[in-house]
Tab-separated table of C-alpha atoms in Angstrom:
chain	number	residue	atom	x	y	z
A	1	UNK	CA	7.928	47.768	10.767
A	2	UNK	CA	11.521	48.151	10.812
A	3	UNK	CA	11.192	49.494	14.427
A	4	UNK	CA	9.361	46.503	15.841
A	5	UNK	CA	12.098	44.515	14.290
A	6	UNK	CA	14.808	46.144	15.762
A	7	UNK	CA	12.873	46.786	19.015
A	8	UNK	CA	12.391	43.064	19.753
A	9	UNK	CA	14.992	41.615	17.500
A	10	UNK	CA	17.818	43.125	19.039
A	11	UNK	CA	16.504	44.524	22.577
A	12	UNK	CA	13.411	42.936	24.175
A	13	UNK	CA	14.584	39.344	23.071
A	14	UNK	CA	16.817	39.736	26.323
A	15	UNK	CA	13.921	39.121	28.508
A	16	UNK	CA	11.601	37.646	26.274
A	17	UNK	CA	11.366	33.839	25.273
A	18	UNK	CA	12.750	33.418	21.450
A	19	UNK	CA	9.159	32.148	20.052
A	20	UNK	CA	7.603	35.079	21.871
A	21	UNK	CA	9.510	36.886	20.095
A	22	UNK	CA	9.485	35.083	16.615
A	23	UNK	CA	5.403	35.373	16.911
A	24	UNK	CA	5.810	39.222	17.459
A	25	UNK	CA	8.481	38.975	14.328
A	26	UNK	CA	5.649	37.133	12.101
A	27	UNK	CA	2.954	39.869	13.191
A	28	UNK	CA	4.802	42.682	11.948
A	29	UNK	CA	5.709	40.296	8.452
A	30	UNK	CA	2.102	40.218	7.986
A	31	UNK	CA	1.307	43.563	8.780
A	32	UNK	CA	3.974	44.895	6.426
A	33	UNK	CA	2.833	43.036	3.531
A	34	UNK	CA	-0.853	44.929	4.089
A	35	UNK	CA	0.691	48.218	3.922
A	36	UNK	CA	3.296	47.284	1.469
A	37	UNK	CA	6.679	47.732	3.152
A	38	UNK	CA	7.930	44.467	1.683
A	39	UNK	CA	11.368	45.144	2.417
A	40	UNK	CA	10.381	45.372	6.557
A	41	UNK	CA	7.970	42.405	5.651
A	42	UNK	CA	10.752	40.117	4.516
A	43	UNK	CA	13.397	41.130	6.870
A	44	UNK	CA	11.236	40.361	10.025
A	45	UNK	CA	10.486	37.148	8.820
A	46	UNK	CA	13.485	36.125	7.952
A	47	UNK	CA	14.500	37.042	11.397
A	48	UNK	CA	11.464	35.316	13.222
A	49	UNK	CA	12.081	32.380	11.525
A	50	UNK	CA	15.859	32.629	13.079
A	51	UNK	CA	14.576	32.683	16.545
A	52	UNK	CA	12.409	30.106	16.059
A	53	UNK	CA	15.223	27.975	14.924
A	54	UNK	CA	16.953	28.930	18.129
A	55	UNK	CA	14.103	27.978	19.887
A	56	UNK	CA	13.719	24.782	19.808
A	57	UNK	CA	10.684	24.419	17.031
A	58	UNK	CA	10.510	21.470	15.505
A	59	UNK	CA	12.841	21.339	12.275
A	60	UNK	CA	10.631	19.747	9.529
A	61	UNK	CA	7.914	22.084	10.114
A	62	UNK	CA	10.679	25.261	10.192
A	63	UNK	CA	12.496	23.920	6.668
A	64	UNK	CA	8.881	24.013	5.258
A	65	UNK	CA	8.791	27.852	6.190
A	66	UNK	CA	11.988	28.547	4.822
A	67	UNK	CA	11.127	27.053	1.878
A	68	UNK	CA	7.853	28.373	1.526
A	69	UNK	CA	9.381	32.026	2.825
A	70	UNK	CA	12.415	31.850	0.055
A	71	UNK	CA	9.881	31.999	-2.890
A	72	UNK	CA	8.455	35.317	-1.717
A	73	UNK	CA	11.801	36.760	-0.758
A	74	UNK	CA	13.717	35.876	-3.821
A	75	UNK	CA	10.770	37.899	-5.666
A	76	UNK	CA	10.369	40.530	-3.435
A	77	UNK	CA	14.135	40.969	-1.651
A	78	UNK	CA	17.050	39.233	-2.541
A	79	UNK	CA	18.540	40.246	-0.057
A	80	UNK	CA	16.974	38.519	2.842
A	81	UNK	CA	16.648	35.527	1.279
A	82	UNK	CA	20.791	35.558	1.062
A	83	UNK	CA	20.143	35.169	4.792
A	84	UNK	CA	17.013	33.069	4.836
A	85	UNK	CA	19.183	30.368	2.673
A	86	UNK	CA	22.439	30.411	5.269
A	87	UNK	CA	20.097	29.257	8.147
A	88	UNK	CA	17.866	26.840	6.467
A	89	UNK	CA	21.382	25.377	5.310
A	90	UNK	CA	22.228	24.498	9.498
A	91	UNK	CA	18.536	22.656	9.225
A	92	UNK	CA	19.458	20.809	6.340
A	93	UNK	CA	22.458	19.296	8.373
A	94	UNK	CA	20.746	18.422	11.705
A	95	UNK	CA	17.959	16.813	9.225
A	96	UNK	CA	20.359	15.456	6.612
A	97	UNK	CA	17.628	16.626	3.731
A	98	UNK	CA	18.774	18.377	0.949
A	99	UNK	CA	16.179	20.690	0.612
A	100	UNK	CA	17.903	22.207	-2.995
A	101	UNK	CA	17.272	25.889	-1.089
A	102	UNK	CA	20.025	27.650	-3.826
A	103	UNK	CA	17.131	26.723	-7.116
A	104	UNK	CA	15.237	29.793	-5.915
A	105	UNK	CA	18.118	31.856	-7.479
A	106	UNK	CA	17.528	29.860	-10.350
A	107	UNK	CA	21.437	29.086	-11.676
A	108	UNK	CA	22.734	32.128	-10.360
A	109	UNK	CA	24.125	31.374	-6.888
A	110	UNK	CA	24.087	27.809	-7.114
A	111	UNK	CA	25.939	27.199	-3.291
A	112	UNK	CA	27.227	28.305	-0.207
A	113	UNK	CA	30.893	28.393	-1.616
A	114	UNK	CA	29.571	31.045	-4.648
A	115	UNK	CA	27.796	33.113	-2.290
A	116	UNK	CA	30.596	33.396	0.233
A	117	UNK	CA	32.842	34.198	-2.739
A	118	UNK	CA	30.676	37.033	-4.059
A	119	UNK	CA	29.983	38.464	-0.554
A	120	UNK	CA	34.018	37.971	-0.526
A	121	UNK	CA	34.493	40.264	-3.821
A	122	UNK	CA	31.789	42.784	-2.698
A	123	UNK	CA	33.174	43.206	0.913
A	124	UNK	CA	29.279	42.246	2.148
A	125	UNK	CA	30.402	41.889	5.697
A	126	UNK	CA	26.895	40.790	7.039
A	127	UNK	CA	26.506	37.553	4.601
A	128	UNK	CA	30.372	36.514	5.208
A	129	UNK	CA	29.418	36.942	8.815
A	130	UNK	CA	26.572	34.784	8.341
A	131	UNK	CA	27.872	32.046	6.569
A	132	UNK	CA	30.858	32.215	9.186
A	133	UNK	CA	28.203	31.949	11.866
A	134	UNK	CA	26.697	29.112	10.149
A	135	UNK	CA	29.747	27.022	9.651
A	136	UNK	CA	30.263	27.462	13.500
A	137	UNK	CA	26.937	26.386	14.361
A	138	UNK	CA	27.036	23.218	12.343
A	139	UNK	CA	30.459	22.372	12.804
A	140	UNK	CA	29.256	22.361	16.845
A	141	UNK	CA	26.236	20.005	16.996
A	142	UNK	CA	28.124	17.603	14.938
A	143	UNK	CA	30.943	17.738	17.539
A	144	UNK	CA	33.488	19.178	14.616
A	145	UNK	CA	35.369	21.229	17.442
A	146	UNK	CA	38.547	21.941	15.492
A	147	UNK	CA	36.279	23.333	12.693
A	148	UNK	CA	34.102	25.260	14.410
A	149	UNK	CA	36.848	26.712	16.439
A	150	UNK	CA	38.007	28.252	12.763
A	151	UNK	CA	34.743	29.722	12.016
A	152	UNK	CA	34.420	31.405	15.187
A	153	UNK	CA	37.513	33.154	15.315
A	154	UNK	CA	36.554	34.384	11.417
A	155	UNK	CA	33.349	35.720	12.327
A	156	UNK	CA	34.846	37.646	15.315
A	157	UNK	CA	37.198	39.721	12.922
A	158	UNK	CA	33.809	41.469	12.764
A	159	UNK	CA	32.745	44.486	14.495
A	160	UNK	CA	29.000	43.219	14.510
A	161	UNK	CA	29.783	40.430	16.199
A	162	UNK	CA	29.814	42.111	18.886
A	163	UNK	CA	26.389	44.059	18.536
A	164	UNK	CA	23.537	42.847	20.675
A	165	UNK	CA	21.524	39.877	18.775
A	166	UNK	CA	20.422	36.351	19.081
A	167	UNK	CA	23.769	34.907	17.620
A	168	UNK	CA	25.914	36.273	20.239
A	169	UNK	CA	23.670	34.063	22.872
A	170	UNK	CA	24.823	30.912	21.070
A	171	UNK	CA	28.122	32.223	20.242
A	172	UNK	CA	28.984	32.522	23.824
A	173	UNK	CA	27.542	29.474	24.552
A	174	UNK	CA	28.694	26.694	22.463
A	175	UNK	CA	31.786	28.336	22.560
A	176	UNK	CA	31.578	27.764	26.237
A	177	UNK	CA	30.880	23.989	25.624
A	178	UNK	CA	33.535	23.385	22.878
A	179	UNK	CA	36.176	25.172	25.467
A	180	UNK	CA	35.657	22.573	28.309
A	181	UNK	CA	35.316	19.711	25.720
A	182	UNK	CA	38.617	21.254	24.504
A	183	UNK	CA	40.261	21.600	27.713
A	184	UNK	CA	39.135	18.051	29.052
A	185	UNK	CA	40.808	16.677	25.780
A	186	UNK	CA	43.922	17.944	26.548
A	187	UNK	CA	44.103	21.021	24.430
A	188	UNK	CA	45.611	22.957	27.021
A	189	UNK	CA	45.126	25.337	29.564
A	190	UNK	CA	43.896	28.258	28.109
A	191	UNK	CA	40.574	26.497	27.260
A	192	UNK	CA	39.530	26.345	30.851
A	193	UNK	CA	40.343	29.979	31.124
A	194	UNK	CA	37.960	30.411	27.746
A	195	UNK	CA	35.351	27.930	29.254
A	196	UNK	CA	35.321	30.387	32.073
A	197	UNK	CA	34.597	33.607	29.947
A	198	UNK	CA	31.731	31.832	28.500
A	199	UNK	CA	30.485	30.776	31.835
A	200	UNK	CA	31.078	34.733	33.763
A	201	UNK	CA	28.790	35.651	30.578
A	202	UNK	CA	26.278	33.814	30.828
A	203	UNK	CA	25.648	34.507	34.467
A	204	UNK	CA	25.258	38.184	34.256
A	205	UNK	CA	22.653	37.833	31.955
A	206	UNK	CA	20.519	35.189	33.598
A	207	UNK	CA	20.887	37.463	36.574
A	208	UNK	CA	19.822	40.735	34.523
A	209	UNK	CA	18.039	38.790	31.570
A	210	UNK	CA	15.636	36.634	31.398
A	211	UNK	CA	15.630	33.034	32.925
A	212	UNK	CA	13.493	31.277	30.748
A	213	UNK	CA	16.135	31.827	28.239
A	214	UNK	CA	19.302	31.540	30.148
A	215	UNK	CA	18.779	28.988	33.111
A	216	UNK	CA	19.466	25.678	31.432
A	217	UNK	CA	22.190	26.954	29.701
A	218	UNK	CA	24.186	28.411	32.846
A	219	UNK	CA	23.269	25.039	34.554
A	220	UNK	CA	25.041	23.155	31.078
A	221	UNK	CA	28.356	25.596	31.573
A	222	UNK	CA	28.223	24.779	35.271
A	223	UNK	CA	28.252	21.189	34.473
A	224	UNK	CA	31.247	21.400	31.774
A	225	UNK	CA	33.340	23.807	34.441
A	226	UNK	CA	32.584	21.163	37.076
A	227	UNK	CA	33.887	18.519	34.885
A	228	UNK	CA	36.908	20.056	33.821
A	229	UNK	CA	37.532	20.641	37.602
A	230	UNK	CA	36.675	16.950	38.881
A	231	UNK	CA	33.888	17.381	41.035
A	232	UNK	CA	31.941	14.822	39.634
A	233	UNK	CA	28.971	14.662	42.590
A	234	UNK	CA	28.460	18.771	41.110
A	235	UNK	CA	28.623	18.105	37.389
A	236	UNK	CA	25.638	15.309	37.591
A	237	UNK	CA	23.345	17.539	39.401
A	238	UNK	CA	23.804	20.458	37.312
A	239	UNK	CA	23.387	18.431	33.860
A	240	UNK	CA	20.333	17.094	35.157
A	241	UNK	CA	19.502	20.735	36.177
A	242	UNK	CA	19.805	21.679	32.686
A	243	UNK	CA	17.937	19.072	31.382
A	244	UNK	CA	15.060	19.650	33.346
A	245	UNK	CA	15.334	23.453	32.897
A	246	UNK	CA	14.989	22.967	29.274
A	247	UNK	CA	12.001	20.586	29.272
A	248	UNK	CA	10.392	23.087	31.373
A	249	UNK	CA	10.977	25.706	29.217
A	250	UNK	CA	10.568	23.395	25.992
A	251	UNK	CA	13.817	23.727	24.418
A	252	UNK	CA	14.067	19.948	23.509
A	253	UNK	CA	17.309	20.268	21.387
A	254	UNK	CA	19.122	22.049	24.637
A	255	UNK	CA	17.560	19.311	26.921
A	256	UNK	CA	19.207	16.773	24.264
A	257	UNK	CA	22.368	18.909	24.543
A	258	UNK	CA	22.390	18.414	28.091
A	259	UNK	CA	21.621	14.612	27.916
A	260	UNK	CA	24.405	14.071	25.316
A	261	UNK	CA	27.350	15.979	27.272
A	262	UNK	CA	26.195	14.122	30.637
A	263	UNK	CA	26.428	10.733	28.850
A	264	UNK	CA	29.858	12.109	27.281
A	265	UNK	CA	30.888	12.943	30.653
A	266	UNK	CA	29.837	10.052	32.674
A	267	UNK	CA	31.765	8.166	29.671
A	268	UNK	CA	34.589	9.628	30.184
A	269	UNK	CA	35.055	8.873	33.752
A	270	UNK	CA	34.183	5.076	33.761
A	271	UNK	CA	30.826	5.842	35.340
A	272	UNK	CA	27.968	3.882	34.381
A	273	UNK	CA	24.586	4.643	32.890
A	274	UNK	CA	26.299	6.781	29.616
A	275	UNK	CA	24.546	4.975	27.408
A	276	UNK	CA	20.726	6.170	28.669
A	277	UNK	CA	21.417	9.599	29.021
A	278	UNK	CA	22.447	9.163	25.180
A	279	UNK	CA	19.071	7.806	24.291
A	280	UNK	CA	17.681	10.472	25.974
A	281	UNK	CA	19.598	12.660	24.165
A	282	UNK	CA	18.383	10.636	20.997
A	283	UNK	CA	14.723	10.775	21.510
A	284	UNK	CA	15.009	14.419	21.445
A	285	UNK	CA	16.890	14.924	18.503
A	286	UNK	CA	14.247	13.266	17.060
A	287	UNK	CA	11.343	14.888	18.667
A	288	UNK	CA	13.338	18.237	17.483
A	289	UNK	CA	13.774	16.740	13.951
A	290	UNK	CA	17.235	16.305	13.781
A	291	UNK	CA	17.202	13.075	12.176
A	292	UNK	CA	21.041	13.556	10.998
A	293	UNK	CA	22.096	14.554	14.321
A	294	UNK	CA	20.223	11.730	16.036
A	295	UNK	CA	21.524	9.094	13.482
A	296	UNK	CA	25.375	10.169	14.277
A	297	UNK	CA	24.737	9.545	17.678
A	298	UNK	CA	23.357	6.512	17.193
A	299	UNK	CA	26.359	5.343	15.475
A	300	UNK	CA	28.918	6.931	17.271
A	301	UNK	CA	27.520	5.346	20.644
A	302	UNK	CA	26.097	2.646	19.365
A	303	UNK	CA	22.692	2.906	20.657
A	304	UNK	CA	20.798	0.025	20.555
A	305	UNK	CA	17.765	2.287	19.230
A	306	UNK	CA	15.780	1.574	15.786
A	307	UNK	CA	16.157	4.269	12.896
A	308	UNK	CA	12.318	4.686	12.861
A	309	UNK	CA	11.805	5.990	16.025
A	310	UNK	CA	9.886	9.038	15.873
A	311	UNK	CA	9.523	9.846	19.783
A	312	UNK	CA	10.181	8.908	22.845
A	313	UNK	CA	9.263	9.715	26.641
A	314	UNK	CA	11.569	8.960	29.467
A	315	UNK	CA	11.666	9.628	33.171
A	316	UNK	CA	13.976	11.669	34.030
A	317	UNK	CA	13.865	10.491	38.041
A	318	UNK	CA	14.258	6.883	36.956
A	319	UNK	CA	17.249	7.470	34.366
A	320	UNK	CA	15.282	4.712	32.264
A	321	UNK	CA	14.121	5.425	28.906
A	322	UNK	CA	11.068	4.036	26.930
A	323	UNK	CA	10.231	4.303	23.407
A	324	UNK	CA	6.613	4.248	22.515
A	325	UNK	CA	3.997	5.060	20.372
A	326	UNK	CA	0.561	5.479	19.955
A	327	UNK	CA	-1.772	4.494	17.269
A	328	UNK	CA	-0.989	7.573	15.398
A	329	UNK	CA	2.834	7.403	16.222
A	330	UNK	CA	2.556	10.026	18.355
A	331	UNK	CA	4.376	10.735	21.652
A	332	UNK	CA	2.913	8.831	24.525
């Protein structure tokens, strides 16, 4: 078991969509707990349930698998469920539900802050990196740039940072994002020159890689560096690129991604129509399940949108948006 889950884990998931690979991941769980390698079990699914984060499912149903997956790990190894409990911890900020994960450990590690200390005191480099990683991802969907900045340059004083895994992806990516974002606010130089790195990167591997994985995310970078560089006519085509790249690959949060930096952008230049890409970008932080996420954009924007939308469709030719729903409140 451990093979298959460092076989697709940390190899094939180059070329192979993340849920592929997260159904693989849950395979092998279930076919370690029938032979009893509970150890293997636990770590593949706490490592499937990662790349389904990363890809896109939606959040509410996830939370309930890390909740439901905690119980057993806690029971069976403590260990994984150190790292089950940092991700579901990002979910519990893009859904702003408290999800009182750190019970399972029932008074023993009662939050983040005591488990980062006791990784601190036992020099666990692989929960510090971790938490690290988590504080970076948070910090960037919440647009806490400063912040995140500080994480990321903590988790890189480690040497498996570096190692070949689904975190270096997003790394490299929102790094990318926060570097144009950081350059474009007048944070100097340097951060085009970072932006840049990010962008190199991520061409290579959607040239040797896999597409379905790195397209819309190349086409987002390409959209930043064209901002930062004032060519305006190039940035709009390549954040609708992304956009539609992601739909088609159904990644909704990266097509909200894309919808929220090309309102930002268009924003930021005086141009109008901001405020529909940002309900785009809305709808799908709700159709993702980020409730908390959708509800700061909401404010900060001041999106004439109702709290209780639960989906939305839009046209993506039209740049109109329409919220709807059917008798079941379903998407229409």
């Amino acid at each position: 078991q451990h093979f298959k889950v460092t076989l697709y884990g940390f190899l094939l998931f180059w070329f192979i969509p993340h849920q592929n690979v997260a159904n693989v991941l849950i395979d092998t769980y279930e076919a370690g707990m029938s032979v009893g390698d509970v150890d293997g079990a636990m770590y593949a699914l706490c490592i499937s349930m990662r790349f389904s984060f990363f890809g896109g499912v939606n959040l509410s149903l996830l939370s309930h698998s890390y909740v439901k997956a905690l119980k057993q790990m806690v029971k069976f190894c403590k260990e994984s469920a150190k790292f089950a409990i940092v991700d579901l911890l990002i979910i519990q900020g893009l859904t702003g539900i408290d999800y009182f994960a750190f019970s399972v450990f029932e008074g023993m590690i009662q939050d983040e802050d005591v488990l980062l200390a006791n990784a601190r005191l036992k020099k666990h480099s692989q929960v510090l990196e971790i938490i690290y990683s988590r504080r970076f991802f948070s910090a960037f969907w919440f647009g806490e740039f400063a912040e995140a900045n500080k994480w990321y340059d903590q988790s890189l004083t480690f040497p498996s940072m570096k190692m070949p895994k689904i975190q270096l992806i997003y790394h490299t990516f929102y790094r990318g994002i926060i570097a144009y974002q950081m350059y474009r606010d007048g944070e100097g130089e340097e951060w085009l020159d970072e932006g840049k790195k990010a962008l190199d990167r991520m061409k290579v591997w959607t040239k040797k890689a896999s597409k379905a994985i790195f397209e819309n995310k190349l086409y987002l970078l390409e959209a930043e560096h064209y901002a930062s560089n004032c060519n305006i006519v190039a940035s709009k085509e390549s954040y609708e690129l992304s956009a539609k790249s992601a739909r088609d690959r159904g990644v909704v949060h990266e097509q909200g991604l894309a919808y929220e930096l090309y309102g930002k952008f268009l924003s930021s230049v005086g141009e109008p129509g901001a405020s529909d890409w940002f309900e785009r970008a809305h709808a799908c932080y709700i159709q993702w399940g980020a409730a908390a996420k959708a509800a700061q954009l909401r404010k900060d924007y001041n999106l004439g949108v109702p709290d209780e939308i639960t989906s939305a469709s839009f046209d993506l030719n039209l740049g109109s948006i329409k919220h709807s729903r059917d008798e079941d409140g379903g998407l229409i």
